[in-house]
Short mmCIF file of N, CA and C in Angstrom, two decimals:
data_model
loop_
_atom_site.label_atom_id
_atom_site.label_comp_id
_atom_site.label_asym_id
_atom_site.label_seq_id
_atom_site.Cartn_x
_atom_site.Cartn_y
_atom_site.Cartn_z
N MET U 107 108.89 98.55 101.93
CA MET U 107 107.64 98.96 101.24
C MET U 107 107.08 98.03 100.12
N SER U 108 107.93 97.34 99.50
CA SER U 108 107.37 96.35 98.52
C SER U 108 106.85 95.15 99.28
N VAL U 109 105.67 94.73 98.39
CA VAL U 109 105.02 93.58 98.64
C VAL U 109 105.22 92.47 97.62
N PRO U 110 105.58 91.30 98.11
CA PRO U 110 105.99 90.30 97.03
C PRO U 110 104.85 89.61 96.26
N ASP U 111 103.60 89.67 96.90
CA ASP U 111 102.58 89.31 96.09
C ASP U 111 101.29 90.12 96.14
N PRO U 112 101.23 91.09 95.26
CA PRO U 112 100.17 92.10 95.44
C PRO U 112 98.76 91.59 95.06
N SER U 113 97.77 92.03 95.70
CA SER U 113 96.46 91.57 95.63
C SER U 113 95.97 91.65 94.13
N SER U 114 94.95 91.03 93.67
CA SER U 114 94.47 91.09 92.36
C SER U 114 93.76 92.53 92.19
N LEU U 115 93.34 92.98 93.11
CA LEU U 115 92.79 94.43 93.00
C LEU U 115 93.75 95.45 92.87
N ASP U 116 94.96 95.32 93.39
CA ASP U 116 96.17 96.18 93.18
C ASP U 116 96.66 96.17 91.89
N ILE U 117 96.59 94.86 91.27
CA ILE U 117 97.11 94.69 90.00
C ILE U 117 96.13 95.28 88.92
N GLU U 118 94.84 95.10 89.18
CA GLU U 118 93.83 95.60 88.36
C GLU U 118 93.76 97.13 88.08
N PHE U 119 93.86 97.69 89.44
CA PHE U 119 93.95 99.26 89.39
C PHE U 119 95.34 99.81 88.90
N MET U 120 96.32 99.13 89.11
CA MET U 120 97.69 99.56 88.46
C MET U 120 97.73 99.33 87.03
N SER U 121 97.03 98.25 86.61
CA SER U 121 96.90 98.16 85.17
C SER U 121 96.19 99.36 84.51
N ARG U 122 95.24 99.79 85.10
CA ARG U 122 94.49 100.93 84.54
C ARG U 122 95.47 102.23 84.62
N ALA U 123 96.30 102.38 85.66
CA ALA U 123 97.26 103.43 85.90
C ALA U 123 98.20 103.31 84.75
N CYS U 124 98.52 102.13 84.15
CA CYS U 124 99.50 101.85 83.14
C CYS U 124 98.90 102.32 81.95
N GLU U 125 97.61 102.02 81.71
CA GLU U 125 96.93 102.56 80.39
C GLU U 125 96.99 104.13 80.33
N LEU U 126 96.77 104.77 81.55
CA LEU U 126 96.75 106.01 81.56
C LEU U 126 98.19 106.66 81.15
N ALA U 127 99.28 106.00 81.71
CA ALA U 127 100.62 106.25 81.49
C ALA U 127 100.88 106.25 79.99
N ARG U 128 100.26 105.15 79.34
CA ARG U 128 100.59 105.03 77.86
C ARG U 128 99.94 106.10 77.05
N GLN U 129 98.81 106.69 77.56
CA GLN U 129 98.00 107.94 77.06
C GLN U 129 98.91 109.12 77.13
N ALA U 130 99.54 109.18 78.32
CA ALA U 130 100.54 110.38 78.45
C ALA U 130 101.58 110.24 77.52
N GLN U 131 102.10 109.15 77.32
CA GLN U 131 103.22 108.93 76.33
C GLN U 131 102.91 109.27 74.89
N ARG U 132 101.75 108.72 74.55
CA ARG U 132 101.27 109.04 73.17
C ARG U 132 101.19 110.60 72.95
N ALA U 133 101.02 111.38 73.99
CA ALA U 133 100.82 112.75 74.07
C ALA U 133 102.22 113.52 74.12
N GLY U 134 103.24 112.65 74.27
CA GLY U 134 104.57 113.27 74.55
C GLY U 134 104.90 113.61 75.78
N GLU U 135 104.19 113.26 76.85
CA GLU U 135 104.46 113.51 78.16
C GLU U 135 105.25 112.32 78.87
N VAL U 136 105.85 112.57 79.90
CA VAL U 136 106.50 111.46 80.70
C VAL U 136 105.40 110.55 81.09
N PRO U 137 105.67 109.22 80.82
CA PRO U 137 104.46 108.25 80.82
C PRO U 137 104.24 107.84 82.49
N VAL U 138 103.25 108.67 83.03
CA VAL U 138 102.93 108.40 84.45
C VAL U 138 101.34 108.46 84.48
N GLY U 139 100.65 107.45 85.02
CA GLY U 139 99.31 107.55 85.22
C GLY U 139 98.91 107.22 86.65
N ALA U 140 97.74 107.62 87.03
CA ALA U 140 97.35 107.48 88.46
C ALA U 140 95.81 107.35 88.45
N VAL U 141 95.25 106.57 89.39
CA VAL U 141 94.04 106.35 89.64
C VAL U 141 93.65 106.40 91.14
N VAL U 142 92.58 106.97 91.58
CA VAL U 142 92.19 107.13 92.90
C VAL U 142 91.00 106.17 93.18
N VAL U 143 91.05 105.33 94.13
CA VAL U 143 89.95 104.32 94.37
C VAL U 143 89.40 104.48 95.78
N LYS U 144 88.09 104.33 95.72
CA LYS U 144 87.20 104.38 96.95
C LYS U 144 86.25 103.31 96.81
N ASP U 145 86.16 102.32 97.99
CA ASP U 145 85.32 101.30 97.95
C ASP U 145 85.20 100.53 96.82
N GLY U 146 86.50 100.22 96.12
CA GLY U 146 86.63 99.33 94.94
C GLY U 146 86.25 99.92 93.66
N THR U 147 85.93 101.22 93.70
CA THR U 147 85.61 101.97 92.47
C THR U 147 86.59 103.21 92.14
N ILE U 148 86.89 103.27 90.92
CA ILE U 148 87.80 104.38 90.51
C ILE U 148 86.86 105.57 90.55
N VAL U 149 87.39 106.64 91.37
CA VAL U 149 86.71 107.98 91.50
C VAL U 149 87.47 109.10 90.81
N GLY U 150 88.63 108.92 90.47
CA GLY U 150 89.63 109.86 89.91
C GLY U 150 90.56 109.11 88.98
N GLU U 151 90.88 109.81 87.83
CA GLU U 151 92.00 109.24 87.05
C GLU U 151 92.80 110.51 86.50
N GLY U 152 94.09 110.37 86.09
CA GLY U 152 94.96 111.28 85.55
C GLY U 152 96.22 110.79 85.01
N TRP U 153 96.70 111.49 84.04
CA TRP U 153 97.96 111.12 83.42
C TRP U 153 98.79 112.43 83.44
N ASN U 154 100.02 112.41 83.30
CA ASN U 154 100.92 113.52 83.19
C ASN U 154 100.56 114.37 82.05
N ARG U 155 100.45 115.80 82.38
CA ARG U 155 100.00 116.75 81.30
C ARG U 155 100.72 118.09 81.51
N PRO U 156 101.74 118.18 82.17
CA PRO U 156 102.43 119.48 82.40
C PRO U 156 102.94 120.21 81.02
N ILE U 157 103.38 119.33 80.16
CA ILE U 157 103.81 119.89 78.91
C ILE U 157 102.69 120.44 77.99
N GLY U 158 101.63 119.59 77.88
CA GLY U 158 100.51 120.04 77.04
C GLY U 158 99.60 121.17 77.64
N THR U 159 99.67 121.31 78.95
CA THR U 159 98.85 122.26 79.67
C THR U 159 99.54 123.40 80.06
N SER U 160 100.99 123.43 79.95
CA SER U 160 101.80 124.36 80.44
C SER U 160 101.58 124.74 81.95
N ASP U 161 101.53 123.56 82.57
CA ASP U 161 101.09 123.79 84.05
C ASP U 161 102.00 122.72 84.72
N PRO U 162 103.00 123.32 85.51
CA PRO U 162 103.97 122.39 86.18
C PRO U 162 103.33 121.61 87.32
N THR U 163 102.00 121.92 87.74
CA THR U 163 101.44 120.97 88.91
C THR U 163 100.66 119.94 88.09
N ALA U 164 100.50 119.78 86.98
CA ALA U 164 99.74 118.91 86.13
C ALA U 164 100.26 117.38 86.21
N HIS U 165 100.74 116.94 87.20
CA HIS U 165 101.29 115.54 87.36
C HIS U 165 100.03 114.77 87.56
N ALA U 166 100.20 113.34 87.05
CA ALA U 166 99.17 112.52 87.16
C ALA U 166 98.39 112.27 88.35
N GLU U 167 99.22 112.35 89.61
CA GLU U 167 98.60 112.28 90.92
C GLU U 167 97.71 113.49 91.15
N ILE U 168 98.14 114.65 90.80
CA ILE U 168 97.39 115.72 90.99
C ILE U 168 96.08 115.88 90.38
N ILE U 169 96.07 115.56 89.07
CA ILE U 169 95.05 115.36 88.16
C ILE U 169 93.91 114.45 88.81
N ALA U 170 94.40 113.17 89.20
CA ALA U 170 93.59 112.21 89.81
C ALA U 170 93.06 112.67 91.07
N LEU U 171 93.77 113.39 91.95
CA LEU U 171 93.38 113.85 93.13
C LEU U 171 92.12 114.80 93.08
N ARG U 172 92.49 115.72 92.01
CA ARG U 172 91.45 116.79 91.73
C ARG U 172 90.10 116.17 91.19
N ALA U 173 90.13 115.09 90.38
CA ALA U 173 89.10 114.44 89.84
C ALA U 173 88.31 113.80 90.93
N ALA U 174 89.02 113.06 91.77
CA ALA U 174 88.36 112.38 92.97
C ALA U 174 87.68 113.31 93.90
N ALA U 175 88.25 114.49 94.23
CA ALA U 175 87.69 115.26 95.05
C ALA U 175 86.43 116.05 94.44
N ALA U 176 86.43 116.19 93.12
CA ALA U 176 85.19 116.73 92.40
C ALA U 176 84.14 115.58 92.51
N ALA U 177 84.58 114.52 92.25
CA ALA U 177 83.53 113.30 92.22
C ALA U 177 82.93 113.08 93.41
N LEU U 178 83.78 113.22 94.49
CA LEU U 178 83.25 112.87 95.94
C LEU U 178 82.64 114.17 96.61
N GLY U 179 82.94 115.31 96.11
CA GLY U 179 82.37 116.55 96.67
C GLY U 179 83.18 116.89 97.99
N THR U 180 84.46 116.60 97.97
CA THR U 180 85.11 116.92 99.23
C THR U 180 86.58 116.82 98.96
N TYR U 181 87.45 117.66 99.63
CA TYR U 181 88.84 117.57 99.52
C TYR U 181 89.44 116.64 100.27
N ARG U 182 88.77 116.11 101.37
CA ARG U 182 89.30 115.03 102.22
C ARG U 182 89.12 113.67 101.55
N LEU U 183 89.97 113.06 101.11
CA LEU U 183 89.84 111.84 100.38
C LEU U 183 90.10 110.57 101.30
N LEU U 184 89.24 110.60 102.42
CA LEU U 184 89.29 109.55 103.33
C LEU U 184 89.16 108.17 102.76
N ASP U 185 89.82 107.25 103.33
CA ASP U 185 89.53 105.85 103.06
C ASP U 185 89.80 105.61 101.43
N THR U 186 90.69 106.29 100.75
CA THR U 186 91.02 106.09 99.40
C THR U 186 92.31 105.48 99.19
N THR U 187 92.58 104.94 98.14
CA THR U 187 93.90 104.40 97.66
C THR U 187 94.26 105.09 96.39
N LEU U 188 95.45 105.62 96.27
CA LEU U 188 95.93 106.13 95.05
C LEU U 188 97.07 105.20 94.49
N TYR U 189 96.87 104.85 93.18
CA TYR U 189 97.70 103.98 92.38
C TYR U 189 98.32 104.84 91.43
N VAL U 190 99.76 104.72 91.41
CA VAL U 190 100.44 105.53 90.27
C VAL U 190 101.70 104.78 89.83
N THR U 191 102.01 104.90 88.63
CA THR U 191 102.99 104.11 88.10
C THR U 191 104.49 104.44 88.50
N LEU U 192 104.64 105.52 89.02
CA LEU U 192 105.92 106.12 89.38
C LEU U 192 105.92 106.62 90.84
N GLU U 193 106.82 106.37 91.69
CA GLU U 193 106.83 106.78 93.06
C GLU U 193 106.70 108.48 92.98
N PRO U 194 105.80 108.97 93.74
CA PRO U 194 105.30 110.42 93.67
C PRO U 194 106.67 111.29 94.07
N CYS U 195 106.51 112.54 93.39
CA CYS U 195 107.44 113.55 93.91
C CYS U 195 107.03 114.20 95.24
N ALA U 196 107.75 115.11 95.72
CA ALA U 196 107.39 115.88 96.89
C ALA U 196 106.11 116.64 96.80
N MET U 197 105.82 117.41 95.63
CA MET U 197 104.66 117.99 95.59
C MET U 197 103.36 117.05 95.75
N CYS U 198 103.54 115.83 94.89
CA CYS U 198 102.35 114.98 94.86
C CYS U 198 102.26 114.21 96.18
N ALA U 199 103.35 113.99 96.85
CA ALA U 199 103.31 113.22 98.14
C ALA U 199 102.78 114.29 99.19
N GLY U 200 103.04 115.43 99.11
CA GLY U 200 102.45 116.37 100.10
C GLY U 200 100.88 116.57 99.81
N ALA U 201 100.49 116.55 98.60
CA ALA U 201 99.00 116.67 98.27
C ALA U 201 98.30 115.55 98.79
N MET U 202 98.80 114.31 98.73
CA MET U 202 98.17 113.09 99.35
C MET U 202 98.15 113.16 100.75
N VAL U 203 99.02 113.65 101.51
CA VAL U 203 99.06 113.94 102.82
C VAL U 203 97.90 114.75 103.15
N HIS U 204 97.71 116.11 102.47
CA HIS U 204 96.73 117.11 102.73
C HIS U 204 95.47 116.51 102.37
N ALA U 205 95.35 115.64 101.43
CA ALA U 205 94.02 114.97 101.06
C ALA U 205 93.61 113.86 102.08
N ARG U 206 94.53 113.48 102.78
CA ARG U 206 94.21 112.37 103.70
C ARG U 206 93.92 110.98 102.92
N VAL U 207 94.68 110.79 101.91
CA VAL U 207 94.65 109.51 101.09
C VAL U 207 95.11 108.57 102.18
N LYS U 208 94.35 107.29 102.26
CA LYS U 208 94.81 106.34 103.26
C LYS U 208 95.98 105.52 102.83
N ARG U 209 96.14 105.24 101.50
CA ARG U 209 97.03 104.30 101.13
C ARG U 209 97.53 104.61 99.72
N LEU U 210 98.80 104.53 99.53
CA LEU U 210 99.58 104.78 98.32
C LEU U 210 100.07 103.44 97.75
N VAL U 211 99.79 103.09 96.45
CA VAL U 211 100.38 102.03 95.82
C VAL U 211 101.08 102.57 94.55
N TYR U 212 102.50 102.17 94.52
CA TYR U 212 103.18 102.74 93.21
C TYR U 212 103.88 101.48 92.55
N ALA U 213 104.22 101.67 91.33
CA ALA U 213 104.88 100.54 90.70
C ALA U 213 106.28 100.64 90.95
N THR U 214 106.94 101.74 90.32
CA THR U 214 108.51 101.67 90.43
C THR U 214 108.82 103.01 91.13
N THR U 215 110.11 102.82 91.73
CA THR U 215 110.69 103.83 92.49
C THR U 215 111.34 105.03 91.63
N ASP U 216 111.36 106.19 92.24
CA ASP U 216 112.09 107.23 91.57
C ASP U 216 113.25 107.63 92.39
N PRO U 217 114.46 107.08 91.89
CA PRO U 217 115.64 107.38 92.76
C PRO U 217 116.20 108.69 92.66
N ARG U 218 115.52 109.75 91.84
CA ARG U 218 115.99 110.96 91.81
C ARG U 218 115.03 112.01 92.50
N ALA U 219 113.71 111.62 92.58
CA ALA U 219 112.95 112.48 93.28
C ALA U 219 111.75 111.85 94.00
N GLY U 220 111.96 110.59 94.25
CA GLY U 220 110.87 110.04 95.07
C GLY U 220 110.64 110.41 96.42
N ALA U 221 109.45 110.67 96.76
CA ALA U 221 109.02 111.13 98.14
C ALA U 221 108.16 110.19 98.90
N ALA U 222 108.30 108.92 98.59
CA ALA U 222 107.65 107.92 99.41
C ALA U 222 108.73 106.81 99.85
N GLY U 223 109.94 107.37 100.08
CA GLY U 223 110.98 106.44 100.56
C GLY U 223 112.23 106.36 99.82
N SER U 224 112.39 106.73 98.58
CA SER U 224 113.49 106.67 97.94
C SER U 224 114.43 107.74 98.12
N VAL U 225 114.01 109.01 98.06
CA VAL U 225 114.76 110.24 98.34
C VAL U 225 114.43 110.89 99.66
N PHE U 226 113.08 111.11 99.60
CA PHE U 226 112.39 111.60 100.99
C PHE U 226 111.27 110.51 101.32
N ASN U 227 110.68 110.81 102.34
CA ASN U 227 109.58 109.99 102.81
C ASN U 227 108.50 110.89 103.38
N ILE U 228 107.98 111.69 102.46
CA ILE U 228 106.84 112.66 103.01
C ILE U 228 105.76 111.98 103.30
N VAL U 229 105.26 110.83 102.60
CA VAL U 229 104.06 110.29 102.88
C VAL U 229 103.96 109.58 104.29
N GLN U 230 105.13 109.38 104.86
CA GLN U 230 105.06 108.73 106.14
C GLN U 230 105.91 109.62 107.21
N HIS U 231 106.23 110.85 106.95
CA HIS U 231 107.11 111.70 107.82
C HIS U 231 106.42 111.80 109.23
N PRO U 232 107.05 111.59 110.33
CA PRO U 232 106.35 111.70 111.66
C PRO U 232 106.03 113.04 112.04
N ALA U 233 106.65 114.18 111.39
CA ALA U 233 106.24 115.56 111.77
C ALA U 233 105.07 115.91 111.17
N LEU U 234 104.26 115.31 110.19
CA LEU U 234 103.07 115.58 109.60
C LEU U 234 101.96 115.06 110.33
N ASN U 235 100.80 115.65 110.07
CA ASN U 235 99.67 115.18 110.75
C ASN U 235 98.89 113.89 110.14
N HIS U 236 99.46 113.36 109.15
CA HIS U 236 98.87 112.26 108.42
C HIS U 236 99.87 111.44 107.86
N ARG U 237 99.72 110.20 107.87
CA ARG U 237 100.63 109.25 107.16
C ARG U 237 99.93 108.27 106.39
N LEU U 238 100.56 107.78 105.24
CA LEU U 238 99.90 107.01 104.38
C LEU U 238 100.56 105.57 104.44
N LYS U 239 99.66 104.54 104.19
CA LYS U 239 100.09 103.13 104.06
C LYS U 239 100.78 103.06 102.75
N CYS U 240 101.96 102.53 102.49
CA CYS U 240 102.60 102.38 101.26
C CYS U 240 102.83 100.97 100.77
N THR U 241 102.65 100.76 99.46
CA THR U 241 103.00 99.47 98.76
C THR U 241 103.78 99.82 97.57
N GLY U 242 104.93 99.41 97.39
CA GLY U 242 105.68 99.66 96.11
C GLY U 242 105.96 98.40 95.43
N GLY U 243 106.17 98.52 94.11
CA GLY U 243 106.57 97.28 93.27
C GLY U 243 105.49 96.60 92.45
N VAL U 244 104.26 97.11 92.50
CA VAL U 244 103.09 96.53 91.86
C VAL U 244 103.32 96.86 90.28
N LEU U 245 103.45 95.87 89.62
CA LEU U 245 103.72 95.91 88.10
C LEU U 245 105.01 96.82 87.91
N ALA U 246 105.96 96.77 88.62
CA ALA U 246 107.16 97.58 88.55
C ALA U 246 107.94 97.28 87.20
N GLN U 247 107.95 96.00 86.87
CA GLN U 247 108.73 95.86 85.55
C GLN U 247 108.15 96.38 84.29
N GLU U 248 106.90 96.28 84.28
CA GLU U 248 106.10 96.93 83.04
C GLU U 248 106.28 98.53 83.15
N CYS U 249 105.95 99.05 84.26
CA CYS U 249 106.15 100.45 84.40
C CYS U 249 107.46 101.04 84.03
N SER U 250 108.48 100.34 84.82
CA SER U 250 109.90 100.71 84.66
C SER U 250 110.30 100.68 83.24
N ALA U 251 110.03 99.59 82.48
CA ALA U 251 110.39 99.39 81.08
C ALA U 251 109.68 100.70 80.27
N MET U 252 108.46 100.98 80.60
CA MET U 252 107.80 102.04 79.79
C MET U 252 108.67 103.26 79.99
N LEU U 253 109.08 103.67 81.08
CA LEU U 253 109.78 104.87 81.46
C LEU U 253 111.10 104.88 80.76
N ARG U 254 111.67 103.66 80.94
CA ARG U 254 113.21 103.55 80.34
C ARG U 254 113.09 103.83 78.85
N SER U 255 112.16 103.10 78.09
CA SER U 255 111.88 103.36 76.80
C SER U 255 111.55 104.81 76.26
N PHE U 256 110.72 105.44 77.14
CA PHE U 256 110.42 106.77 76.73
C PHE U 256 111.53 107.63 76.82
N PHE U 257 112.52 107.44 77.83
CA PHE U 257 113.57 108.44 77.99
C PHE U 257 114.69 107.89 77.03
N ALA U 258 114.91 106.86 76.67
CA ALA U 258 115.81 106.35 75.69
C ALA U 258 115.60 106.86 74.39
N ALA U 259 114.28 106.97 73.97
CA ALA U 259 113.79 107.56 72.80
C ALA U 259 114.00 109.06 72.64
N ARG U 260 114.06 109.74 73.73
CA ARG U 260 114.24 111.10 73.79
C ARG U 260 115.76 111.51 73.75
N ARG U 261 116.59 110.57 73.91
CA ARG U 261 117.99 110.95 74.01
C ARG U 261 118.65 110.93 72.57
#
């Protein structure tokens, strides 16, 4: 799923997701950020907020998907790409499938809960009615370092 030479657009949009992850970190949340892009324009953004909102579903991806759906006026996010700094969990991966996101780009894998190939592969599961194209590893070192630093500081 990794691509050795990501496009400049992938780097640009993942950079924005990294900025959002830093915002989550400043708020004391796990530093994960996400953006939804359609036709080269960001239509939804989010960062992790489950602690601050007391909402277990307030993951960066869910917030970004909700914002994109509101901006586009539809729950079907056809021809969109979701960029996220950490491989999605099962909840977020399922939401992407239901929303019909076309492509997922993530920075670093999640070996404990990743649902885009690490632990599960919900986004490409043959039993489901929609599958996403996936690209992993875009700005992986930067996002991985941010997560390691965050968890090291909490120990």
